[in-house]
PDB file of C-alpha atoms and ligand atoms in Angstrom:
ATOM      1  CA  PRO C 271    -178.819 -55.038 -20.224  1.00 88.00           C
ATOM      2  CA  ASN C 272    -177.763 -58.025 -22.270  1.00 96.00           C
ATOM      3  CA  ALA C 273    -179.840 -59.518 -25.055  1.00 97.00           C
ATOM      4  CA  VAL C 274    -178.177 -62.894 -24.571  1.00 98.00           C
ATOM      5  CA  GLU C 275    -175.731 -64.149 -21.985  1.00 98.00           C
ATOM      6  CA  THR C 276    -174.084 -67.519 -21.374  1.00 98.00           C
ATOM      7  CA  VAL C 277    -172.333 -68.766 -18.266  1.00 98.00           C
ATOM      8  CA  GLY C 278    -170.041 -71.786 -18.276  1.00 98.00           C
ATOM      9  CA  LEU C 279    -171.575 -73.342 -21.369  1.00 98.00           C
ATOM     10  CA  ARG C 280    -170.481 -76.885 -22.227  1.00 98.00           C
ATOM     11  CA  LYS C 281    -171.767 -79.133 -24.974  1.00 98.00           C
ATOM     12  CA  VAL C 282    -170.765 -82.756 -25.413  1.00 98.00           C
ATOM     13  CA  TYR C 283    -172.086 -84.836 -28.305  1.00 97.00           C
ATOM     14  CA  GLY C 284    -172.179 -88.615 -27.826  1.00 94.00           C
ATOM     15  CA  GLU C 285    -170.802 -90.630 -24.909  1.00 92.00           C
ATOM     16  CA  GLY C 286    -167.740 -92.485 -23.690  1.00 91.00           C
ATOM     17  CA  SER C 287    -164.769 -92.875 -26.000  1.00 91.00           C
ATOM     18  CA  THR C 288    -166.602 -91.310 -28.969  1.00 92.00           C
ATOM     19  CA  ALA C 289    -167.758 -88.211 -27.069  1.00 95.00           C
ATOM     20  CA  VAL C 290    -166.994 -84.890 -28.754  1.00 95.00           C
ATOM     21  CA  ARG C 291    -166.603 -81.789 -26.624  1.00 96.00           C
ATOM     22  CA  ALA C 292    -168.060 -79.098 -28.910  1.00 98.00           C
ATOM     23  CA  LEU C 293    -168.194 -76.262 -26.351  1.00 98.00           C
ATOM     24  CA  ASP C 294    -166.032 -75.963 -23.254  1.00 98.00           C
ATOM     25  CA  ASP C 295    -166.741 -73.329 -20.591  1.00 98.00           C
ATOM     26  CA  VAL C 296    -168.070 -70.579 -22.853  1.00 98.00           C
ATOM     27  CA  SER C 297    -169.176 -67.459 -20.970  1.00 98.00           C
ATOM     28  CA  LEU C 298    -170.211 -64.542 -23.166  1.00 98.00           C
ATOM     29  CA  ALA C 299    -172.481 -61.515 -22.946  1.00 98.00           C
ATOM     30  CA  PHE C 300    -174.084 -59.883 -25.979  1.00 98.00           C
ATOM     31  CA  PRO C 301    -175.435 -56.427 -25.070  1.00 96.00           C
ATOM     32  CA  ASN C 302    -178.703 -55.211 -26.593  1.00 96.00           C
ATOM     33  CA  GLY C 303    -178.127 -53.847 -30.078  1.00 95.00           C
ATOM     34  CA  GLU C 304    -174.712 -55.434 -30.560  1.00 96.00           C
ATOM     35  CA  PHE C 305    -173.743 -56.958 -33.910  1.00 96.00           C
ATOM     36  CA  ALA C 306    -171.455 -59.830 -32.933  1.00 97.00           C
ATOM     37  CA  ALA C 307    -169.533 -62.126 -35.252  1.00 97.00           C
ATOM     38  CA  ILE C 308    -168.692 -65.634 -34.045  1.00 98.00           C
ATOM     39  CA  MET C 309    -165.565 -66.839 -35.823  1.00 97.00           C
ATOM     40  CA  GLY C 310    -163.184 -69.776 -35.753  1.00 95.00           C
ATOM     41  CA  PRO C 311    -162.038 -72.731 -37.834  1.00 94.00           C
ATOM     42  CA  SER C 312    -164.328 -75.514 -38.993  1.00 94.00           C
ATOM     43  CA  GLY C 313    -165.325 -77.727 -36.062  1.00 96.00           C
ATOM     44  CA  SER C 314    -164.537 -75.070 -33.424  1.00 97.00           C
ATOM     45  CA  GLY C 315    -168.132 -75.026 -32.134  1.00 97.00           C
ATOM     46  CA  LYS C 316    -169.593 -71.960 -33.894  1.00 97.00           C
ATOM     47  CA  SER C 317    -172.792 -73.599 -35.138  1.00 95.00           C
ATOM     48  CA  THR C 318    -173.291 -75.440 -31.863  1.00 97.00           C
ATOM     49  CA  LEU C 319    -173.014 -72.132 -29.995  1.00 98.00           C
ATOM     50  CA  LEU C 320    -175.442 -70.373 -32.357  1.00 97.00           C
ATOM     51  CA  HIS C 321    -177.989 -73.176 -32.020  1.00 96.00           C
ATOM     52  CA  ILE C 322    -177.784 -73.031 -28.229  1.00 97.00           C
ATOM     53  CA  LEU C 323    -178.035 -69.211 -28.222  1.00 97.00           C
ATOM     54  CA  GLY C 324    -181.129 -69.548 -30.435  1.00 95.00           C
ATOM     55  CA  ALA C 325    -182.723 -72.147 -28.136  1.00 95.00           C
ATOM     56  CA  LEU C 326    -182.645 -74.670 -30.990  1.00 93.00           C
ATOM     57  CA  ASP C 327    -180.394 -76.978 -28.939  1.00 95.00           C
ATOM     58  CA  LYS C 328    -179.623 -77.393 -25.234  1.00 96.00           C
ATOM     59  CA  PRO C 329    -176.237 -77.218 -23.514  1.00 97.00           C
ATOM     60  CA  SER C 330    -174.865 -80.176 -21.551  1.00 97.00           C
ATOM     61  CA  GLU C 331    -173.934 -77.768 -18.766  1.00 98.00           C
ATOM     62  CA  GLY C 332    -174.108 -74.055 -18.091  1.00 98.00           C
ATOM     63  CA  ARG C 333    -176.711 -71.346 -18.434  1.00 98.00           C
ATOM     64  CA  VAL C 334    -178.235 -69.368 -21.291  1.00 98.00           C
ATOM     65  CA  ILE C 335    -180.097 -66.180 -20.400  1.00 98.00           C
ATOM     66  CA  VAL C 336    -182.188 -64.457 -23.098  1.00 97.00           C
ATOM     67  CA  GLY C 337    -183.586 -61.037 -22.196  1.00 94.00           C
ATOM     68  CA  GLY C 338    -183.188 -61.839 -18.506  1.00 93.00           C
ATOM     69  CA  THR C 339    -184.919 -65.235 -18.726  1.00 96.00           C
ATOM     70  CA  GLU C 340    -182.909 -68.360 -18.008  1.00 97.00           C
ATOM     71  CA  LEU C 341    -183.753 -70.926 -20.691  1.00 97.00           C
ATOM     72  CA  SER C 342    -183.312 -74.010 -18.486  1.00 95.00           C
ATOM     73  CA  GLY C 343    -186.461 -72.970 -16.634  1.00 94.00           C
ATOM     74  CA  LEU C 344    -188.613 -73.060 -19.775  1.00 97.00           C
ATOM     75  CA  SER C 345    -190.590 -75.968 -21.228  1.00 97.00           C
ATOM     76  CA  ASP C 346    -190.152 -76.962 -24.877  1.00 95.00           C
ATOM     77  CA  ARG C 347    -193.434 -75.194 -25.645  1.00 96.00           C
ATOM     78  CA  GLU C 348    -192.187 -72.015 -23.967  1.00 96.00           C
ATOM     79  CA  LEU C 349    -188.885 -72.275 -25.851  1.00 96.00           C
ATOM     80  CA  THR C 350    -190.759 -72.538 -29.155  1.00 94.00           C
ATOM     81  CA  LEU C 351    -192.809 -69.454 -28.282  1.00 94.00           C
ATOM     82  CA  LEU C 352    -189.666 -67.563 -27.236  1.00 95.00           C
ATOM     83  CA  ARG C 353    -188.052 -68.373 -30.584  1.00 94.00           C
ATOM     84  CA  ARG C 354    -191.103 -67.295 -32.514  1.00 91.00           C
ATOM     85  CA  ARG C 355    -191.634 -64.064 -30.605  1.00 91.00           C
ATOM     86  CA  ARG C 356    -188.095 -62.890 -30.088  1.00 94.00           C
ATOM     87  CA  MET C 357    -185.806 -64.512 -32.642  1.00 95.00           C
ATOM     88  CA  GLY C 358    -185.256 -64.445 -36.381  1.00 93.00           C
ATOM     89  CA  PHE C 359    -183.123 -67.100 -38.068  1.00 93.00           C
ATOM     90  CA  VAL C 360    -181.084 -66.677 -41.263  1.00 91.00           C
ATOM     91  CA  PHE C 361    -179.212 -69.727 -42.518  1.00 85.00           C
ATOM     92  CA  GLN C 362    -176.820 -70.295 -45.382  1.00 78.00           C
ATOM     93  CA  PHE C 363    -179.196 -72.418 -47.420  1.00 74.00           C
ATOM     94  CA  PHE C 364    -182.165 -70.084 -47.039  1.00 75.00           C
ATOM     95  CA  ASN C 365    -184.693 -72.874 -46.200  1.00 85.00           C
ATOM     96  CA  LEU C 366    -187.333 -71.303 -48.428  1.00 94.00           C
ATOM     97  CA  ILE C 367    -190.440 -73.287 -49.392  1.00 96.00           C
ATOM     98  CA  PRO C 368    -190.057 -73.937 -53.147  1.00 96.00           C
ATOM     99  CA  THR C 369    -193.790 -73.914 -53.934  1.00 97.00           C
ATOM    100  CA  LEU C 370    -194.463 -70.547 -52.271  1.00 97.00           C
ATOM    101  CA  SER C 371    -193.866 -67.073 -53.688  1.00 97.00           C
ATOM    102  CA  ALA C 372    -191.315 -64.686 -52.174  1.00 97.00           C
ATOM    103  CA  GLU C 373    -194.125 -62.830 -50.403  1.00 97.00           C
ATOM    104  CA  GLU C 374    -195.643 -66.057 -49.023  1.00 96.00           C
ATOM    105  CA  ASN C 375    -192.236 -67.209 -47.802  1.00 96.00           C
ATOM    106  CA  VAL C 376    -191.777 -63.900 -45.981  1.00 96.00           C
ATOM    107  CA  LEU C 377    -195.194 -64.385 -44.342  1.00 96.00           C
ATOM    108  CA  LEU C 378    -194.486 -67.966 -43.259  1.00 94.00           C
ATOM    109  CA  PRO C 379    -193.587 -67.215 -39.608  1.00 92.00           C
ATOM    110  CA  VAL C 380    -196.868 -65.289 -39.314  1.00 93.00           C
ATOM    111  CA  LEU C 381    -198.869 -68.211 -40.721  1.00 92.00           C
ATOM    112  CA  ILE C 382    -197.017 -70.750 -38.532  1.00 89.00           C
ATOM    113  CA  SER C 383    -197.843 -68.686 -35.459  1.00 87.00           C
ATOM    114  CA  GLY C 384    -201.527 -68.682 -36.395  1.00 90.00           C
ATOM    115  CA  LYS C 385    -201.651 -64.902 -36.827  1.00 90.00           C
ATOM    116  CA  LYS C 386    -203.795 -63.260 -39.475  1.00 92.00           C
ATOM    117  CA  PRO C 387    -201.573 -62.445 -42.473  1.00 90.00           C
ATOM    118  CA  GLY C 388    -203.752 -59.408 -43.280  1.00 92.00           C
ATOM    119  CA  LYS C 389    -202.414 -57.681 -40.177  1.00 93.00           C
ATOM    120  CA  TYR C 390    -198.920 -57.959 -41.632  1.00 94.00           C
ATOM    121  CA  ALA C 391    -199.746 -56.590 -45.112  1.00 94.00           C
ATOM    122  CA  ARG C 392    -197.972 -53.284 -44.492  1.00 93.00           C
ATOM    123  CA  ARG C 393    -195.038 -54.976 -42.799  1.00 91.00           C
ATOM    124  CA  VAL C 394    -194.577 -57.286 -45.810  1.00 95.00           C
ATOM    125  CA  ASP C 395    -194.612 -54.313 -48.183  1.00 94.00           C
ATOM    126  CA  GLU C 396    -192.082 -52.473 -46.015  1.00 89.00           C
ATOM    127  CA  LEU C 397    -189.775 -55.499 -45.795  1.00 89.00           C
ATOM    128  CA  LEU C 398    -189.950 -56.345 -49.495  1.00 92.00           C
ATOM    129  CA  ASP C 399    -189.043 -52.720 -50.131  1.00 88.00           C
ATOM    130  CA  LEU C 400    -186.186 -52.859 -47.592  1.00 82.00           C
ATOM    131  CA  VAL C 401    -184.685 -55.913 -49.298  1.00 85.00           C
ATOM    132  CA  GLY C 402    -185.376 -54.563 -52.802  1.00 88.00           C
ATOM    133  CA  LEU C 403    -187.768 -57.322 -53.879  1.00 93.00           C
ATOM    134  CA  THR C 404    -191.032 -55.430 -54.358  1.00 95.00           C
ATOM    135  CA  GLY C 405    -190.984 -56.262 -58.062  1.00 97.00           C
ATOM    136  CA  ARG C 406    -190.332 -59.941 -57.391  1.00 97.00           C
ATOM    137  CA  ARG C 407    -192.848 -60.655 -54.666  1.00 97.00           C
ATOM    138  CA  ASP C 408    -194.774 -63.184 -56.784  1.00 98.00           C
ATOM    139  CA  HIS C 409    -191.688 -65.119 -57.895  1.00 98.00           C
ATOM    140  CA  ARG C 410    -190.936 -68.580 -56.507  1.00 97.00           C
ATOM    141  CA  PRO C 411    -187.456 -69.260 -55.063  1.00 96.00           C
ATOM    142  CA  ASP C 412    -186.274 -71.076 -58.225  1.00 96.00           C
ATOM    143  CA  GLU C 413    -187.044 -67.901 -60.177  1.00 97.00           C
ATOM    144  CA  LEU C 414    -184.763 -65.841 -57.927  1.00 95.00           C
ATOM    145  CA  SER C 415    -180.980 -65.527 -57.764  1.00 92.00           C
ATOM    146  CA  GLY C 416    -179.035 -66.713 -54.700  1.00 89.00           C
ATOM    147  CA  GLY C 417    -178.758 -63.168 -53.400  1.00 88.00           C
ATOM    148  CA  GLU C 418    -182.475 -62.591 -53.889  1.00 92.00           C
ATOM    149  CA  GLN C 419    -183.291 -65.837 -52.091  1.00 93.00           C
ATOM    150  CA  GLN C 420    -181.096 -64.806 -49.181  1.00 89.00           C
ATOM    151  CA  ARG C 421    -182.874 -61.443 -49.089  1.00 91.00           C
ATOM    152  CA  VAL C 422    -186.234 -63.259 -48.913  1.00 94.00           C
ATOM    153  CA  ALA C 423    -184.837 -65.294 -46.004  1.00 93.00           C
ATOM    154  CA  ILE C 424    -183.780 -62.084 -44.258  1.00 90.00           C
ATOM    155  CA  ALA C 425    -187.189 -60.479 -44.748  1.00 92.00           C
ATOM    156  CA  ARG C 426    -188.777 -63.667 -43.356  1.00 94.00           C
ATOM    157  CA  ALA C 427    -186.471 -63.545 -40.331  1.00 93.00           C
ATOM    158  CA  LEU C 428    -187.451 -59.919 -39.668  1.00 90.00           C
ATOM    159  CA  ILE C 429    -191.200 -60.059 -40.201  1.00 93.00           C
ATOM    160  CA  ARG C 430    -192.208 -60.409 -36.573  1.00 90.00           C
ATOM    161  CA  PHE C 431    -189.746 -57.758 -35.308  1.00 89.00           C
ATOM    162  CA  PRO C 432    -187.369 -60.158 -33.538  1.00 94.00           C
ATOM    163  CA  ASP C 433    -185.166 -58.749 -30.774  1.00 95.00           C
ATOM    164  CA  ILE C 434    -182.398 -61.117 -31.814  1.00 97.00           C
ATOM    165  CA  ILE C 435    -181.301 -62.133 -35.312  1.00 96.00           C
ATOM    166  CA  LEU C 436    -179.272 -65.342 -35.502  1.00 96.00           C
ATOM    167  CA  ALA C 437    -177.421 -65.834 -38.756  1.00 95.00           C
ATOM    168  CA  ASP C 438    -175.290 -68.844 -39.730  1.00 94.00           C
ATOM    169  CA  GLU C 439    -172.935 -67.976 -42.609  1.00 91.00           C
ATOM    170  CA  PRO C 440    -175.585 -65.671 -44.131  1.00 89.00           C
ATOM    171  CA  THR C 441    -173.206 -64.612 -46.906  1.00 87.00           C
ATOM    172  CA  GLY C 442    -171.606 -68.055 -47.280  1.00 84.00           C
ATOM    173  CA  ASN C 443    -172.790 -68.826 -50.789  1.00 79.00           C
ATOM    174  CA  LEU C 444    -173.138 -65.292 -52.121  1.00 81.00           C
ATOM    175  CA  ASP C 445    -170.662 -63.383 -54.266  1.00 84.00           C
ATOM    176  CA  SER C 446    -168.812 -60.670 -52.373  1.00 86.00           C
ATOM    177  CA  ARG C 447    -170.906 -57.746 -53.640  1.00 86.00           C
ATOM    178  CA  THR C 448    -174.221 -59.473 -52.845  1.00 83.00           C
ATOM    179  CA  GLY C 449    -172.814 -60.600 -49.506  1.00 86.00           C
ATOM    180  CA  ALA C 450    -171.889 -57.024 -48.646  1.00 89.00           C
ATOM    181  CA  GLU C 451    -175.418 -55.867 -49.553  1.00 85.00           C
ATOM    182  CA  VAL C 452    -176.947 -58.535 -47.329  1.00 84.00           C
ATOM    183  CA  LEU C 453    -174.803 -57.376 -44.399  1.00 91.00           C
ATOM    184  CA  VAL C 454    -175.831 -53.760 -44.957  1.00 90.00           C
ATOM    185  CA  LEU C 455    -179.476 -54.869 -44.874  1.00 85.00           C
ATOM    186  CA  LEU C 456    -179.008 -56.743 -41.615  1.00 88.00           C
ATOM    187  CA  LYS C 457    -177.244 -53.768 -40.067  1.00 90.00           C
ATOM    188  CA  GLU C 458    -179.904 -51.312 -41.242  1.00 87.00           C
ATOM    189  CA  SER C 459    -182.687 -53.411 -39.796  1.00 85.00           C
ATOM    190  CA  ALA C 460    -180.802 -53.876 -36.534  1.00 89.00           C
ATOM    191  CA  ALA C 461    -180.192 -50.134 -36.213  1.00 89.00           C
ATOM    192  CA  ARG C 462    -183.789 -49.251 -37.071  1.00 86.00           C
ATOM    193  CA  TYR C 463    -185.398 -51.728 -34.674  1.00 86.00           C
ATOM    194  CA  ASP C 464    -182.659 -51.923 -32.020  1.00 90.00           C
ATOM    195  CA  GLN C 465    -182.007 -55.597 -32.737  1.00 95.00           C
ATOM    196  CA  THR C 466    -179.078 -57.719 -31.667  1.00 97.00           C
ATOM    197  CA  ILE C 467    -177.313 -59.717 -34.390  1.00 97.00           C
ATOM    198  CA  LEU C 468    -175.378 -62.904 -33.663  1.00 97.00           C
ATOM    199  CA  MET C 469    -173.664 -64.076 -36.836  1.00 97.00           C
ATOM    200  CA  VAL C 470    -171.482 -67.120 -37.409  1.00 97.00           C
ATOM    201  CA  THR C 471    -168.996 -66.559 -40.204  1.00 94.00           C
ATOM    202  CA  HIS C 472    -165.536 -67.548 -41.267  1.00 89.00           C
ATOM    203  CA  ASP C 473    -165.390 -64.660 -43.724  1.00 88.00           C
ATOM    204  CA  PRO C 474    -163.244 -61.779 -42.380  1.00 90.00           C
ATOM    205  CA  ARG C 475    -165.034 -59.321 -44.670  1.00 89.00           C
ATOM    206  CA  ALA C 476    -168.390 -60.330 -43.204  1.00 91.00           C
ATOM    207  CA  ALA C 477    -166.981 -60.124 -39.681  1.00 94.00           C
ATOM    208  CA  SER C 478    -165.627 -56.633 -40.359  1.00 93.00           C
ATOM    209  CA  ALA C 479    -169.255 -55.415 -40.571  1.00 92.00           C
ATOM    210  CA  SER C 480    -169.699 -56.382 -36.915  1.00 95.00           C
ATOM    211  CA  ASP C 481    -169.098 -54.459 -33.673  1.00 95.00           C
ATOM    212  CA  ARG C 482    -167.249 -57.353 -32.074  1.00 96.00           C
ATOM    213  CA  ALA C 483    -165.756 -60.637 -33.213  1.00 97.00           C
ATOM    214  CA  VAL C 484    -165.499 -63.591 -30.824  1.00 97.00           C
ATOM    215  CA  PHE C 485    -163.038 -66.293 -31.853  1.00 97.00           C
ATOM    216  CA  LEU C 486    -163.596 -69.941 -30.960  1.00 98.00           C
ATOM    217  CA  SER C 487    -161.044 -72.740 -31.113  1.00 98.00           C
ATOM    218  CA  ASP C 488    -161.788 -76.286 -29.933  1.00 97.00           C
ATOM    219  CA  GLY C 489    -164.954 -75.096 -28.245  1.00 98.00           C
ATOM    220  CA  ARG C 490    -163.312 -72.326 -26.238  1.00 98.00           C
ATOM    221  CA  VAL C 491    -163.319 -68.546 -26.609  1.00 98.00           C
ATOM    222  CA  VAL C 492    -159.688 -67.781 -27.418  1.00 97.00           C
ATOM    223  CA  ASP C 493    -159.864 -64.140 -28.525  1.00 95.00           C
ATOM    224  CA  GLU C 494    -162.115 -61.152 -29.057  1.00 95.00           C
ATOM    225  CA  ALA C 495    -161.785 -58.063 -31.239  1.00 93.00           C
ATOM    226  CA  ARG C 496    -163.762 -54.842 -31.155  1.00 94.00           C
ATOM    227  CA  ASP C 497    -164.616 -53.251 -34.553  1.00 92.00           C
ATOM    228  CA  PRO C 498    -162.651 -55.979 -36.310  1.00 91.00           C
ATOM    229  CA  ASN C 499    -160.642 -55.013 -39.338  1.00 87.00           C
ATOM    230  CA  PRO C 500    -160.495 -57.620 -42.121  1.00 79.00           C
ATOM    231  CA  ASP C 501    -156.696 -57.327 -42.253  1.00 81.00           C
ATOM    232  CA  ASP C 502    -156.357 -58.275 -38.584  1.00 75.00           C
ATOM    233  CA  ILE C 503    -158.574 -61.374 -38.663  1.00 76.00           C
TER     234      ILE C 503
HETATM  235  P1  ADP K 727    -168.323 -75.234 -36.506  1.00 54.82           P
HETATM  236  O1  ADP K 727    -169.692 -74.621 -36.681  1.00 54.82           O
HETATM  237  O2  ADP K 727    -167.335 -74.276 -35.919  1.00 54.82           O
HETATM  238  O3  ADP K 727    -167.809 -75.882 -37.744  1.00 54.82           O
HETATM  239  P2  ADP K 727    -169.727 -77.253 -34.974  1.00 54.82           P
HETATM  240  O4  ADP K 727    -170.422 -76.562 -33.869  1.00 54.82           O
HETATM  241  O5  ADP K 727    -170.522 -77.629 -36.166  1.00 54.82           O
HETATM  242  O6  ADP K 727    -168.446 -76.385 -35.403  1.00 54.82           O
HETATM  243  O7  ADP K 727    -169.035 -78.578 -34.423  1.00 54.82           O
HETATM  244  C1  ADP K 727    -168.205 -78.601 -33.246  1.00 54.82           C
HETATM  245  C2  ADP K 727    -167.789 -80.031 -32.998  1.00 54.82           C
HETATM  246  O8  ADP K 727    -168.919 -80.814 -32.625  1.00 54.82           O
HETATM  247  C3  ADP K 727    -167.179 -80.720 -34.200  1.00 54.82           C
HETATM  248  O9  ADP K 727    -166.168 -81.603 -33.752  1.00 54.82           O
HETATM  249  C4  ADP K 727    -168.345 -81.483 -34.792  1.00 54.82           C
HETATM  250  O10 ADP K 727    -167.882 -82.616 -35.501  1.00 54.82           O
HETATM  251  C5  ADP K 727    -169.113 -81.871 -33.559  1.00 54.82           C
HETATM  252  N1  ADP K 727    -170.570 -81.985 -33.803  1.00 54.82           N
HETATM  253  C6  ADP K 727    -171.389 -81.007 -34.249  1.00 54.82           C
HETATM  254  N2  ADP K 727    -172.667 -81.438 -34.318  1.00 54.82           N
HETATM  255  C7  ADP K 727    -172.644 -82.725 -33.916  1.00 54.82           C
HETATM  256  C8  ADP K 727    -173.656 -83.722 -33.761  1.00 54.82           C
HETATM  257  N3  ADP K 727    -174.944 -83.478 -34.025  1.00 54.82           N
HETATM  258  N4  ADP K 727    -173.260 -84.951 -33.317  1.00 54.82           N
HETATM  259  C9  ADP K 727    -171.958 -85.202 -33.043  1.00 54.82           C
HETATM  260  N5  ADP K 727    -170.972 -84.309 -33.155  1.00 54.82           N
HETATM  261  C10 ADP K 727    -171.305 -83.090 -33.573  1.00 54.82           C
HETATM  262  P1  ADP K 728    -192.561 -76.199 -33.892  1.00 54.82           P
HETATM  263  O1  ADP K 728    -192.353 -76.520 -32.457  1.00 54.82           O
HETATM  264  O2  ADP K 728    -193.874 -75.531 -34.222  1.00 54.82           O
HETATM  265  O3  ADP K 728    -192.245 -77.359 -34.817  1.00 54.82           O
HETATM  266  P2  ADP K 728    -189.890 -75.241 -34.222  1.00 54.82           P
HETATM  267  O4  ADP K 728    -189.446 -75.532 -32.838  1.00 54.82           O
HETATM  268  O5  ADP K 728    -189.491 -76.197 -35.300  1.00 54.82           O
HETATM  269  O6  ADP K 728    -191.491 -75.063 -34.247  1.00 54.82           O
HETATM  270  O7  ADP K 728    -189.415 -73.815 -34.673  1.00 54.82           O
HETATM  271  C1  ADP K 728    -189.912 -72.628 -34.057  1.00 54.82           C
HETATM  272  C2  ADP K 728    -189.312 -71.458 -34.785  1.00 54.82           C
HETATM  273  O8  ADP K 728    -187.884 -71.534 -34.689  1.00 54.82           O
HETATM  274  C3  ADP K 728    -189.630 -71.447 -36.256  1.00 54.82           C
HETATM  275  O9  ADP K 728    -190.806 -70.709 -36.542  1.00 54.82           O
HETATM  276  C4  ADP K 728    -188.409 -70.794 -36.838  1.00 54.82           C
HETATM  277  O10 ADP K 728    -188.524 -69.389 -36.787  1.00 54.82           O
HETATM  278  C5  ADP K 728    -187.302 -71.201 -35.934  1.00 54.82           C
HETATM  279  N1  ADP K 728    -186.556 -72.361 -36.454  1.00 54.82           N
HETATM  280  C6  ADP K 728    -186.381 -73.550 -35.839  1.00 54.82           C
HETATM  281  N2  ADP K 728    -185.607 -74.358 -36.566  1.00 54.82           N
HETATM  282  C7  ADP K 728    -185.304 -73.690 -37.688  1.00 54.82           C
HETATM  283  C8  ADP K 728    -184.548 -74.009 -38.850  1.00 54.82           C
HETATM  284  N3  ADP K 728    -183.911 -75.166 -39.009  1.00 54.82           N
HETATM  285  N4  ADP K 728    -184.484 -73.091 -39.827  1.00 54.82           N
HETATM  286  C9  ADP K 728    -185.096 -71.902 -39.674  1.00 54.82           C
HETATM  287  N5  ADP K 728    -185.798 -71.532 -38.598  1.00 54.82           N
HETATM  288  C10 ADP K 728    -185.911 -72.420 -37.616  1.00 54.82           C
END
């Protein structure tokens, strides 16, 4: 079965003469457990696609099916719950809360969902260990390096065992060694918990960690590569 599937996706921003066609007839299937890279030049529609796959934005036309459920049939409330229960988001600029510690930032999705943080005590320990931040759990974001902040963001994305991890340029502002470590972490988590990763990147080295790269140009899928090699991208 597929974790996420799209059929005939179109997205138009604006109207009339200023309308921008960001996605044009995109049909893709991401099988359970796949690590997919979404690539393409700036403005090709990568972020728009990721936002629609993550139910953060709606298509103008076409269907999005997550775990067998068609999203157009869900209310905004149901979409919010689907995101919280099934998805973990990792963005380039981390979006950490500056006044909270690393541990509190990791727990944020639990608190937002109204769950008792005590029930997640072991999970937090396990995740901080996985991302190598056990010794820095009480540090605030401004006391952490960029790579450490990104690792906090990854732990936060994973805390509620999402089926699907959506990452937008997760290594975009990291040096190459830290970026490679972050990708290893994502892959390890995905393998351990059978998660699907959908990652937007323009970095061929990041994409080479994936099982499949999908290339967009002007809102269309123009190519795909299995086990992409950085020299071929
Ligand atoms: P990428 O992530 O590949 O850089 P985007 O998905 O951000 O591409 O953008 C695709 C196209 O849609 C671009 O032409 C961009 O200018 C346009 N676009 C993106 N977001 C908006 C928006 N909120 N309003 C209007 N146009 C947008
Ligand atoms: P609410 O409806 O309670 O305001 P949202 O719809 O804003 O919640 O977000 C629901 C979930 O989707 C969040 O808990 C978060 O995991 C994810 N999410 C939405 N937007 C973002 C974002 N910009 N950055 C990170 N995560 C986001």
